[in-house]
Coordinates of C-alpha atoms and ligand atoms in Angstrom, one line a residue:
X1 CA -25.0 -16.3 -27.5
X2 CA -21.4 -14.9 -26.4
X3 CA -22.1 -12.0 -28.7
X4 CA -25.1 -10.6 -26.4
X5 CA -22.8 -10.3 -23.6
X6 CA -20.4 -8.2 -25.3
X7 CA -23.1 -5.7 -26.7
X8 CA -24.4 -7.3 -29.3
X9 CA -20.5 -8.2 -30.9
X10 CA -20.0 -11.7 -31.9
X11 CA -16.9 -13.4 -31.0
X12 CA -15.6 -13.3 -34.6
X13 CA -11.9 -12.7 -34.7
X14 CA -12.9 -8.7 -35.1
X15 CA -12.3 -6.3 -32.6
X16 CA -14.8 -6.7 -30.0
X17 CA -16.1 -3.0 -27.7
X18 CA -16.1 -3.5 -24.6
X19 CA -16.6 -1.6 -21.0
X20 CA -14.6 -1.6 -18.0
X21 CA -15.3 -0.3 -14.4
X22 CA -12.5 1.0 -12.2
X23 CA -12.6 0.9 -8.7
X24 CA -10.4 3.4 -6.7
X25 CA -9.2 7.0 -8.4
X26 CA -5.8 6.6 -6.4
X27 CA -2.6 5.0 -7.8
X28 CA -3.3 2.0 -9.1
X29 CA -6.6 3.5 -10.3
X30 CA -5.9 5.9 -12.2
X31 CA -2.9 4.1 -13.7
X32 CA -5.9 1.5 -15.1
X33 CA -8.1 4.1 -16.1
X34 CA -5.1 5.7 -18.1
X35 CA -4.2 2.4 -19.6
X36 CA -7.5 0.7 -20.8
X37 CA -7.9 4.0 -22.5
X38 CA -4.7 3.6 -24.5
X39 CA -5.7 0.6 -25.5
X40 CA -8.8 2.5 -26.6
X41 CA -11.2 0.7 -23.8
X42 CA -13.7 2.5 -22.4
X43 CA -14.1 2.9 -19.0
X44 CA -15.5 4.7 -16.0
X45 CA -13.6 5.0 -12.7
X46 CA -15.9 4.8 -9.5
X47 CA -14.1 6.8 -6.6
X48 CA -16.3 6.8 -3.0
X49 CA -14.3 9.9 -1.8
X50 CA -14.4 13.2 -3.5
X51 CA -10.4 13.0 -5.1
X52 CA -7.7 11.4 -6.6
X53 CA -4.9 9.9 -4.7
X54 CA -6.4 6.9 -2.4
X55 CA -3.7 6.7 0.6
X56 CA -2.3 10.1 0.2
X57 CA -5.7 12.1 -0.6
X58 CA -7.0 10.2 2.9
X59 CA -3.7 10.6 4.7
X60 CA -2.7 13.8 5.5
X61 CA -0.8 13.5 8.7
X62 CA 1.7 16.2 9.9
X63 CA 5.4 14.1 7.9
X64 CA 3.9 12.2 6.3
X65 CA 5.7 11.5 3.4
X66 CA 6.9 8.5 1.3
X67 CA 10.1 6.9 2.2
X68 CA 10.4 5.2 -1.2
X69 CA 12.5 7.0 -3.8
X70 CA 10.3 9.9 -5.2
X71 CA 12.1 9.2 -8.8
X72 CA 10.9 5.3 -8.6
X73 CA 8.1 6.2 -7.0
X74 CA 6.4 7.6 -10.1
X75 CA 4.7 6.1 -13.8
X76 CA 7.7 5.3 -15.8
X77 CA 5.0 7.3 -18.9
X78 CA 5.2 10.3 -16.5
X79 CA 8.0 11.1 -14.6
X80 CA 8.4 14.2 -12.7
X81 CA 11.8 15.8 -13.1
X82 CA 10.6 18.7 -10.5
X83 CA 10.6 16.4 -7.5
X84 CA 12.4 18.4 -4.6
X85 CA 14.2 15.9 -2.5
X86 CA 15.1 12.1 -2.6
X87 CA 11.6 11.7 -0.7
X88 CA 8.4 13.3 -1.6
X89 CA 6.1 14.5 0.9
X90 CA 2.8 13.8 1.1
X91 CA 0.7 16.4 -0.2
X92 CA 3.4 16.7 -3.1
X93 CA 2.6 13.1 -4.3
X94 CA -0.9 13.7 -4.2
X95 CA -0.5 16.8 -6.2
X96 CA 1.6 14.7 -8.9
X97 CA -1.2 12.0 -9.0
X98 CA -3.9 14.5 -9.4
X99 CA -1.8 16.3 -11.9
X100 CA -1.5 13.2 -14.4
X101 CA -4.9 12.3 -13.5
X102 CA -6.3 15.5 -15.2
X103 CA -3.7 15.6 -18.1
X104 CA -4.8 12.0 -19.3
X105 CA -8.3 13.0 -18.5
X106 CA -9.5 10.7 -16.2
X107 CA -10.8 13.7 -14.3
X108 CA -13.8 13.3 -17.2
X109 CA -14.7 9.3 -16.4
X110 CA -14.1 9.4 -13.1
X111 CA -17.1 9.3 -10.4
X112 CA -16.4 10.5 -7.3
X113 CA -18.7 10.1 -4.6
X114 CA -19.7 6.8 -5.9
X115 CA -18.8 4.2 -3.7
X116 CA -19.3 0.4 -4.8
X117 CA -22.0 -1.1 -2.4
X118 CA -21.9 -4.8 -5.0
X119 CA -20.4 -6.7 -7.6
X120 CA -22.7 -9.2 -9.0
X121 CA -21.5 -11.2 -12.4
X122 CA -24.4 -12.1 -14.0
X123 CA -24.8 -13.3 -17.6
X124 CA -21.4 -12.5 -18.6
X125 CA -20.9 -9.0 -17.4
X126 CA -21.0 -7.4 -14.1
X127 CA -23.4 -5.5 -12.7
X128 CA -22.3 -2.9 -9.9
X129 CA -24.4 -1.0 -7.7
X130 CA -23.3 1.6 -5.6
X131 CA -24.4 2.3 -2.2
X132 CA -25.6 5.8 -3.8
X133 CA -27.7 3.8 -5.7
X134 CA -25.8 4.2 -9.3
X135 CA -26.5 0.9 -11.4
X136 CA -24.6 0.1 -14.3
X137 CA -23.0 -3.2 -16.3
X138 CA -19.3 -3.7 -17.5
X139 CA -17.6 -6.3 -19.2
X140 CA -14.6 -5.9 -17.2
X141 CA -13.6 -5.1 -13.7
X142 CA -10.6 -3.9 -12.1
X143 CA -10.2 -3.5 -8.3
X144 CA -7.7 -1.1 -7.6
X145 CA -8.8 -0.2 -3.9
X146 CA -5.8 -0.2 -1.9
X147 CA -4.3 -2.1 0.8
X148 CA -3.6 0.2 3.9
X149 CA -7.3 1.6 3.4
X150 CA -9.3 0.4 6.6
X151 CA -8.0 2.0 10.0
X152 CA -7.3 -0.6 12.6
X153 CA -8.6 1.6 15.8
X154 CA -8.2 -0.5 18.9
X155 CA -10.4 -0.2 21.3
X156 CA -9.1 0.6 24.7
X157 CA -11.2 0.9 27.7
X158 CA -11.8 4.2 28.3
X159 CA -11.3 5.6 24.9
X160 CA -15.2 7.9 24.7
X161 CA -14.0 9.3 28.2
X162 CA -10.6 11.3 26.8
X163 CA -11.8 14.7 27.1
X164 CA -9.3 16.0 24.9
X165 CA -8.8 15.3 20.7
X166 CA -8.3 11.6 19.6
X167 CA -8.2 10.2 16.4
X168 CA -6.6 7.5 13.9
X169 CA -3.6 9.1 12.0
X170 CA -5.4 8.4 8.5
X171 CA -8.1 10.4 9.6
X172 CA -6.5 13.7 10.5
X173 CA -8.4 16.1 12.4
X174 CA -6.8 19.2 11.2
X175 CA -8.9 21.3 13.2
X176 CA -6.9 20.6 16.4
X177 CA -3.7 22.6 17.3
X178 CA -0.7 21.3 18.3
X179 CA 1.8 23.9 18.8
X180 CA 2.7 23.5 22.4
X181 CA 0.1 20.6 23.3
X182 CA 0.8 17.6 25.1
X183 CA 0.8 14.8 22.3
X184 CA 0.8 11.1 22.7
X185 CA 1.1 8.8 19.6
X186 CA 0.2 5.5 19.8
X187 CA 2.3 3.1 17.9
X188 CA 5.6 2.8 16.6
X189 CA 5.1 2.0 12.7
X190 CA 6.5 4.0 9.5
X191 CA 3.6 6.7 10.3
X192 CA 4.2 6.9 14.3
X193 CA 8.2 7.8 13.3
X194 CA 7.5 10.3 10.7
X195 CA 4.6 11.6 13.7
X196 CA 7.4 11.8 16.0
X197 CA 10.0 13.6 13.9
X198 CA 6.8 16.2 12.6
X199 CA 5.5 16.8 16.0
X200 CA 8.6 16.8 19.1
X201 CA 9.3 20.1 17.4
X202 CA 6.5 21.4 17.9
X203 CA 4.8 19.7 21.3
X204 CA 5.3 21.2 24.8
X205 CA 5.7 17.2 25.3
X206 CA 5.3 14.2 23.6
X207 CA 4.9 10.9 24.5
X208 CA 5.4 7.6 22.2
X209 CA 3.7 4.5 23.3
X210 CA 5.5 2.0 21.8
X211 CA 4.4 -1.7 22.2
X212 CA 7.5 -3.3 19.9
X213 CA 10.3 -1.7 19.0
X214 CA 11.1 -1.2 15.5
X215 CA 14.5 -1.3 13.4
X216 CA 15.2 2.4 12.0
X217 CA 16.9 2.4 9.0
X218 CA 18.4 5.6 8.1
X219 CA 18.5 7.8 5.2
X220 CA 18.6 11.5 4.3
X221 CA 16.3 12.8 2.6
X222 CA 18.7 14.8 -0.2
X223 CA 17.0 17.8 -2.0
X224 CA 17.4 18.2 -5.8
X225 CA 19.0 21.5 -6.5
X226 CA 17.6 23.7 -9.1
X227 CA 20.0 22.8 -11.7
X228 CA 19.7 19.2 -10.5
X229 CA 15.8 19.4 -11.3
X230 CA 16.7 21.3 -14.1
X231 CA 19.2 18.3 -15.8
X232 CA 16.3 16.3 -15.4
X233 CA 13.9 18.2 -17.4
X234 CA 15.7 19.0 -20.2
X235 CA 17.9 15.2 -20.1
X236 CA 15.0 12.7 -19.6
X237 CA 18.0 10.3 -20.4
X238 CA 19.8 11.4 -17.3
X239 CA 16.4 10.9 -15.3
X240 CA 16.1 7.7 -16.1
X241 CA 19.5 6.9 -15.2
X242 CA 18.8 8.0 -11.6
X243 CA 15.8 6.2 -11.7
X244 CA 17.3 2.8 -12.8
X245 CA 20.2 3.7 -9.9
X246 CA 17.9 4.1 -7.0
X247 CA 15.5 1.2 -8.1
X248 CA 18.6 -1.0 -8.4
X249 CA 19.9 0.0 -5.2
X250 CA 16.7 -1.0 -3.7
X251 CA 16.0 -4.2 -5.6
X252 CA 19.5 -5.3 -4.8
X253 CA 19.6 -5.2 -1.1
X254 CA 15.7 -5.2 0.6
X255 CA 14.5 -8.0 -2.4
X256 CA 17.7 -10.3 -1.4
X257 CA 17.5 -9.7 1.8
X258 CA 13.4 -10.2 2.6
X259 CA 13.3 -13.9 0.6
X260 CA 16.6 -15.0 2.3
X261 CA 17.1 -15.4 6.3
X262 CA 20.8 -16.2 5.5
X263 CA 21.6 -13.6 2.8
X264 CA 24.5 -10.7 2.8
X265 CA 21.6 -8.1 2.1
X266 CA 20.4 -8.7 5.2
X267 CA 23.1 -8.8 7.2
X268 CA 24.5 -5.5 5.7
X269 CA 20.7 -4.1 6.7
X270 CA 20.8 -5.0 9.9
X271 CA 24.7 -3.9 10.4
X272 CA 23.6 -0.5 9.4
X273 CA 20.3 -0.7 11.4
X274 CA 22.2 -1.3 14.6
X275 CA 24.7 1.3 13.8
X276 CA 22.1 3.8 13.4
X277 CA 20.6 2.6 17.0
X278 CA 23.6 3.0 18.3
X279 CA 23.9 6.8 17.8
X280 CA 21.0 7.0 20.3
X281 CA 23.4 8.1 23.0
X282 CA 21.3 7.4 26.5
X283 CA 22.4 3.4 27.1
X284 CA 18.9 3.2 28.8
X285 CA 16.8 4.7 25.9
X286 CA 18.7 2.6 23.6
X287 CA 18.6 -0.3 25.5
X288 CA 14.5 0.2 25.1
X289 CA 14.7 1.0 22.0
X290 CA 16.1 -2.2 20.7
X291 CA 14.0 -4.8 19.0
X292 CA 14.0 -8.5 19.7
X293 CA 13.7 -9.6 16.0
X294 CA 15.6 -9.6 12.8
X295 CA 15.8 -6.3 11.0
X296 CA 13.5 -6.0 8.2
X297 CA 10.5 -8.7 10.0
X298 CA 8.2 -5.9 10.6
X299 CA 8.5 -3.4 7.6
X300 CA 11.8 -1.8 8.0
X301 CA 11.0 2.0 9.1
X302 CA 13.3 4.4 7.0
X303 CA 14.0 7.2 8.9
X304 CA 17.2 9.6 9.1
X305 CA 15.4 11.8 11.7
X306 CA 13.1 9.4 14.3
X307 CA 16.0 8.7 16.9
X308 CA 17.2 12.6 16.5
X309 CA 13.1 13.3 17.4
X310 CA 12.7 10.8 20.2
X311 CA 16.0 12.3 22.4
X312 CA 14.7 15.4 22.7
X313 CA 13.9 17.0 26.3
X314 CA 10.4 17.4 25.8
X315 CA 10.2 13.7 24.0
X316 CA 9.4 10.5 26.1
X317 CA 9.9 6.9 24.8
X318 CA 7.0 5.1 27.1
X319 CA 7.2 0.9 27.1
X320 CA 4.5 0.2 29.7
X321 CA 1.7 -1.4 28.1
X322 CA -1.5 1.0 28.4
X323 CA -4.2 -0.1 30.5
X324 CA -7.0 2.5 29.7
X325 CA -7.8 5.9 28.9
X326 CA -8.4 8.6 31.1
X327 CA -10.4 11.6 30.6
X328 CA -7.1 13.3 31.6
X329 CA -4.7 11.4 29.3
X330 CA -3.5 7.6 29.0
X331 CA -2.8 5.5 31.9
X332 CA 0.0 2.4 31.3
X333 CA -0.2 -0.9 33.3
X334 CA 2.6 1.2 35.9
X335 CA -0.4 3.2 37.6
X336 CA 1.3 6.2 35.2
X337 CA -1.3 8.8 34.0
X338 CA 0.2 10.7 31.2
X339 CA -1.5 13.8 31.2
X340 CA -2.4 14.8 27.2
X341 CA -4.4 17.5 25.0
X342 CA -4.0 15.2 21.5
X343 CA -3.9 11.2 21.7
X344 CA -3.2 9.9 17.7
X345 CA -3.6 6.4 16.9
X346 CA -0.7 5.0 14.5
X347 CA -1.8 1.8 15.0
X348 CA -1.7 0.6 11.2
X349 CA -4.5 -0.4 8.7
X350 CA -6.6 -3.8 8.6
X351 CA -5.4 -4.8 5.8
X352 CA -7.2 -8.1 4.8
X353 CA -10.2 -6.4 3.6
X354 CA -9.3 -5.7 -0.1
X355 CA -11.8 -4.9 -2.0
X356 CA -14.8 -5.3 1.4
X357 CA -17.2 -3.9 2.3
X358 CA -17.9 -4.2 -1.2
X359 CA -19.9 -7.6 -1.9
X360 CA -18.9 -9.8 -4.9
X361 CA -20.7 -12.6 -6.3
X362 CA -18.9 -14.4 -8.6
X363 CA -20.2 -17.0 -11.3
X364 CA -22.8 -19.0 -9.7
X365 CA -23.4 -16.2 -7.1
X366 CA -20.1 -17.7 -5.3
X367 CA -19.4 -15.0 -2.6
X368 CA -15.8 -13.4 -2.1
X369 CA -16.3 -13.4 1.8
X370 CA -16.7 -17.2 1.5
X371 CA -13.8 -17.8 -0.7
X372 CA -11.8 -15.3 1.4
X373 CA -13.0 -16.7 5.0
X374 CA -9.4 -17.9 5.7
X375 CA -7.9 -14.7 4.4
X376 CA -7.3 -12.9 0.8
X377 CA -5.5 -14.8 -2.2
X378 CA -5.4 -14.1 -5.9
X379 CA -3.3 -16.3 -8.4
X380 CA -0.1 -14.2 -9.1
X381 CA -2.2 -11.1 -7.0
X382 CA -4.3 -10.6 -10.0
X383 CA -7.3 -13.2 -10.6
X384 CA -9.6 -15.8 -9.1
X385 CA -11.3 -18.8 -10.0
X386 CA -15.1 -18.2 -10.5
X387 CA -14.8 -14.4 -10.5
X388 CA -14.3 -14.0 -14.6
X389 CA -13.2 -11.1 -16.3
X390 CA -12.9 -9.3 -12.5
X391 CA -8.7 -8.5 -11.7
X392 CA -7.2 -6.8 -9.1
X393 CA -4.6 -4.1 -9.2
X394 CA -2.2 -4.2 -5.9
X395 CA -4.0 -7.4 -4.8
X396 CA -3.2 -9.7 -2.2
X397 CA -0.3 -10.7 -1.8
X398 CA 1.4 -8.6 -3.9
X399 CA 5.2 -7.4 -3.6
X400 CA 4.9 -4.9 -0.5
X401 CA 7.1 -3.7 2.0
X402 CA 9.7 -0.7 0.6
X403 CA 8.9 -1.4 -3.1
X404 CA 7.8 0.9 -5.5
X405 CA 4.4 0.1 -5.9
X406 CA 3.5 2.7 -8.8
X407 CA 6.0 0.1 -10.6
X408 CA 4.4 -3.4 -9.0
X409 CA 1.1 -1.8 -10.3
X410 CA 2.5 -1.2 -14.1
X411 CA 3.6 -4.6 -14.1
X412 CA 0.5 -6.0 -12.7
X413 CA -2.1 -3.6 -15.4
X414 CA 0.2 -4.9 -18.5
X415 CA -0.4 -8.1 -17.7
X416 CA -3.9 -7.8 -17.0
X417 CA -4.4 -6.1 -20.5
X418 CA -3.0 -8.8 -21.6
X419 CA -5.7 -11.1 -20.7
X420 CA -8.5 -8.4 -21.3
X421 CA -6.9 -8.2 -25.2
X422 CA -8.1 -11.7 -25.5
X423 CA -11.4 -10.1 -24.8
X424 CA -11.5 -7.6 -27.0
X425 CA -9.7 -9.7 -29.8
X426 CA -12.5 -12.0 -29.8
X427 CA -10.7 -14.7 -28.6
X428 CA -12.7 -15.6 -26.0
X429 CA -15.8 -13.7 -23.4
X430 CA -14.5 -14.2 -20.0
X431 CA -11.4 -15.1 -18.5
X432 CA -10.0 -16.6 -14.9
X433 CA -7.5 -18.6 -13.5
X434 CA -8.0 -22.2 -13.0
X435 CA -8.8 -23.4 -9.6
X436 CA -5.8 -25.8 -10.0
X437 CA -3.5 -23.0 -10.8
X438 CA -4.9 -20.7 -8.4
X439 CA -4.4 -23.9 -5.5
X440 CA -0.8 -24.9 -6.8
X441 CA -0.1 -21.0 -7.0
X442 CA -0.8 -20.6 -3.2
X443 CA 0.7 -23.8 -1.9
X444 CA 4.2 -22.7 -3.9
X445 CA 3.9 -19.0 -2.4
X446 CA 3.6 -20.4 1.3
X447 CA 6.2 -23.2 0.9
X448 CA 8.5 -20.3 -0.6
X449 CA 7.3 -18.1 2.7
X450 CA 9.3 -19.7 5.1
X451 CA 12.2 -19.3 3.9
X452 CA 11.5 -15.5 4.1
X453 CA 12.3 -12.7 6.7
X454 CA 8.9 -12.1 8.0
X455 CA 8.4 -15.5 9.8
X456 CA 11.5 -15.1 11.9
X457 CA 9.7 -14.4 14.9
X458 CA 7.6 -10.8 14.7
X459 CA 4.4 -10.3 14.6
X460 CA 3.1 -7.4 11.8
X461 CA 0.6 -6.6 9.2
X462 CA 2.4 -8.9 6.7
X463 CA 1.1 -11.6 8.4
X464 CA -2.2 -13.5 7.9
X465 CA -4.1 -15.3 10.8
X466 CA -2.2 -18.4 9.8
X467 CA 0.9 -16.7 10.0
X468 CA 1.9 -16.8 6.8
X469 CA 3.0 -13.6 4.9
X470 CA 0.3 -11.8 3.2
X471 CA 2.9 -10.6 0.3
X472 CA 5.2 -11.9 -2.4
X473 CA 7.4 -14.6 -1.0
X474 CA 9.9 -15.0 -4.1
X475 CA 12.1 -13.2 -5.9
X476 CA 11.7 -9.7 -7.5
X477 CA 13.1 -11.1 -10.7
X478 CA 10.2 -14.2 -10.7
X479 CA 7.6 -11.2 -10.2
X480 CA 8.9 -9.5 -13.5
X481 CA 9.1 -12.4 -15.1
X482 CA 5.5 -14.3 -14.2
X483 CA 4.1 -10.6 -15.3
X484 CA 5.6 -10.4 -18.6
X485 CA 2.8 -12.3 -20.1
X486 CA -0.1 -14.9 -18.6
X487 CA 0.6 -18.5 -18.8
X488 CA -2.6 -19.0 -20.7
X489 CA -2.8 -22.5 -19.7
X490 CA -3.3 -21.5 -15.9
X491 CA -6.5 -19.4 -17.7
X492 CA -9.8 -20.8 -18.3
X493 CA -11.8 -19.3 -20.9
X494 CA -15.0 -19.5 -22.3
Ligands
N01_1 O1 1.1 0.9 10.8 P1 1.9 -0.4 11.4 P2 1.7 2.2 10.1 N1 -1.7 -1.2 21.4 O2 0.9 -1.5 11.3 C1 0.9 -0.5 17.2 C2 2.9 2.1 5.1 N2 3.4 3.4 5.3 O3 0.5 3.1 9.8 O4 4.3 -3.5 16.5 C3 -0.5 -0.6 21.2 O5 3.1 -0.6 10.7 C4 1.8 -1.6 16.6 O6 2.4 -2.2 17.6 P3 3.1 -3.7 17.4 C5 4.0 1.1 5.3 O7 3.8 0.0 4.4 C6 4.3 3.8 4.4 O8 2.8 2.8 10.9 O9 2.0 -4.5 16.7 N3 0.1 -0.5 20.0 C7 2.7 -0.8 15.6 O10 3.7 -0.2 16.3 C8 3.7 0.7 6.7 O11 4.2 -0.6 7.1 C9 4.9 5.0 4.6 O12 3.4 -4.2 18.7 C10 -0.6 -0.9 19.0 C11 1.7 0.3 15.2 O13 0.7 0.4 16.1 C12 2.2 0.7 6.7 O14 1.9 1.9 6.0 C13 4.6 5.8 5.7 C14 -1.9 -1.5 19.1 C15 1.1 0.0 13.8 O15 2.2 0.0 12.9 C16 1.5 0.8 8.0 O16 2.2 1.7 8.8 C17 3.7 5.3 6.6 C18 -2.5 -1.6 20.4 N4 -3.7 -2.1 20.6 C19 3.1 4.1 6.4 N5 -2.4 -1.8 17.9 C20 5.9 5.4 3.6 O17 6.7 6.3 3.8 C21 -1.4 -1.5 17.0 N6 -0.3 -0.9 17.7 C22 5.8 4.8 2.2

């Protein structure tokens, strides 16, 4: 009987108690945790490392920092009038998501330590295990364990030899110095340019080993002045003014421009990308620096320092591919050995293993490595056929690139509440989308994908071994609108 699987509650109409598991303490994790509470669901966050944060607790790079607008870049419930700058810094935006992680007191259901080894569903509910041996059945899941989470660490020939330090930058080794070293940095991504403009000052030399070139877009990173940050904390109005400006700003030129090859936003992006390249003054250097694709194909790297960084005496822009690594340092396909003490990998995430190594079975024991063997989907990022009552929070192809996605993730939980109410309104047990709706979902998304920026001829972590974006390929405005509430006719329900 449906009411066994929901603790002994019949499906009556009444209000029905039910138990959801969290997976992941960082953004998206806590944000669920904070809002199945409101909705007075209980739940328990499982968090494998020992903190909040997710991407900026395990990142900790010298610059790091987020080049989305700190003010949009924040819960709408808890803004932060005390930001310092237009851009937050890393350790700063961990701090803030620590901060409202303990004031809503998700620091009491949370955890840590307890990574999720399985996902079984089994007789309505899911059972997790974790690979510290916890074992414990919810109603409800919701995966909210990041995208840029694995490191992709290539392996060169060589790489056990390098006698000095060598690491991925998501996996800092603080215990190295780098005051006057000989750096190399691998890569040429958003984390390789905030690297570069962190570490020229303070390497004897650095050297960037850059495979593609990237398009810089610039911008300044503008510190709040005291009675700015004041304004904000006494005004919330005027906060939220800034914060509907700099969201706007962003949503009118990068969403245009990223859904539409032949659009003005992305012919205004590229005009000021090229003007920015062109302040590298050294024709050669610039010449080198210059991409052979359309601004905005890879993810556009926002940057009002990199090209300052990379000019410097003691920097070197290196194009030869690498061949192998040397005890000594890194030797390119020109017979060059460059000699270093520190050799950091920027080389980006693998980024179609949501969720893995956890193991799901869904209904019927159908496994998510089967239904994922061509690459992660989700109907509207959120929910699969066969995997009731499971939803995912920043799931595949979801709106990525330089959104805010603290607000693709409030969207995304709303909507998921919404189809977890029916749950606890007795409505029905267990809910998923349709296998119809999931199939006509996908075929719509990669019709709509080639109309997009990121098939123009790059190669980057947006897209799938079919070549087709991993990401949301329409409009910004059809993401608001398809969250706003689930077309319960794509559901099926039982
Ligand atoms: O990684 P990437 P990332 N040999 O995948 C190169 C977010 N982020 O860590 O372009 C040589 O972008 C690779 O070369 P190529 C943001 O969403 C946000 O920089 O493939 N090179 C590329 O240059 C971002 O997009 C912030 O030819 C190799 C680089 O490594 C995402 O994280 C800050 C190689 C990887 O670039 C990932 O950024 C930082 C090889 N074998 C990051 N393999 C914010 O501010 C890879 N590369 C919000």
């Amino acid at each position: 009987m449906v009411g066994d699987r929901l603790h002994g509650v019949d499906v009556d109409g009444r209000s029905h108690a039910i138990r959801a598991a969290v997976i992941g303490a960082g953004m998206g994790g806590i944000l669920a945790a904070i809002k199945l509470r409101e909705r007075g669901i209980a739940c328990v966050v499982f968090e494998k490392g020992d903190g909040f944060g997710g991407t900026w607790r395990e990142n900790t790079y010298p610059g790091l920092a987020c080049d989305v607008s700190a003010h949009w870049y924040t819960y709408s419930f808890a803004r932060n009038p005390d930001w310092k700058s237009l851009m937050a810094d890393g350790p700063d935006i961990r701090d803030y998501f620590d901060r409202v992680a303990r004031e809503y007191g998700i620091d009491a259901i949370t955890r840590f330590g307890q990574e999720v080894a399985d996902l079984r569903y089994h007789d309505g509910g899911w059972i997790l295990e974790t690979v510290q041996g916890h074992r414990e059945r919810f109603d409800v899941v919701i995966a909210a364990t990041g995208v840029l989470h694995h490191p992709n660490v290539p392996r060169f020939e060589g790489m056990d030899s390098f006698a000095g330090d060598l690491f991925h930058s998501a996996r800092w080794d603080h215990s190295v110095a780098l005051d006057d070293r000989r750096i190399g940095v691998v890569g040429t991504g958003s984390t390789a340019a905030q690297l570069t403009s962190a570490l020229v000052p303070r390497a004897r030399r650095f050297d960037l080993f850059q495979r593609t070139a990237q398009w810089v877009l610039p911008r300044e990173n503008v510190p709040y002045s005291d009675d700015e940050r004041r304004r904000f904390r006494e005004n919330p109005e005027e906060l939220e003014a800034l914060v509907a400006e700099l969201r706007a700003k962003t949503l009118e030129g990068y969403a245009a421009a990223v859904i539409d090859v032949d659009s003005p936003e992305l012919a205004a992006i590229e005009r000021l990308c090229r003007e920015n390249l062109e302040t590298v003054r050294d024709p050669e250097l610039r010449k080198r620096l210059t991409p052979d694709y359309r601004a905005a194909c890879k993810r556009l790297v926002i940057s009002g320092t990199f090209y300052d960084a990379i000019q410097q005496e003691n920097a070197h822009l290196v194009t030869a591919p690498i061949r192998r690594i040397e005890p000594e340092g890194l030797r390119t396909e020109d017979g060059v050995l460059h000699d270093l003490d520190v050799l950091v990998l920027a080389t980006g995430f693998q980024v179609d293993r949501f969720i893995r190594p956890t193991t799901v079975a869904g209904r019927g024991g159908v496994s998510l490595d089967d239904v994922w063997a061509d690459g992660p989907h989700a109907y509207l990022s959120v929910s699969l056929p066969d995997f009731p009552n499971l939803f995912l929070l920043n799931g595949p192809n979801s709106p990525i690139g330089n959104f805010s996605l603290v607000e693709v993730a409030q969207h995304q939980i709303e909507y998921i509440l919404k189809l977890i109410e029916g749950i606890t309104r007795g409505d029905y047990a267990e809910v998923c989308v349709k296998e119809e709706a999931m199939r006509r979902f996908e075929d719509e998304r990669c019709a709509a994908a080639r109309r997009t920026v990121w098939v123009t001829g790059c190669d980057s972590w947006y897209l799938d071994k079919r070549g087709v974006p991993a990401s949301w390929t329409f409009s910004y405005d059809r993401f608001e609108t398809e969250m706003a509430r689930p077309r319960m006719e794509d559901f099926e329900t039982r």
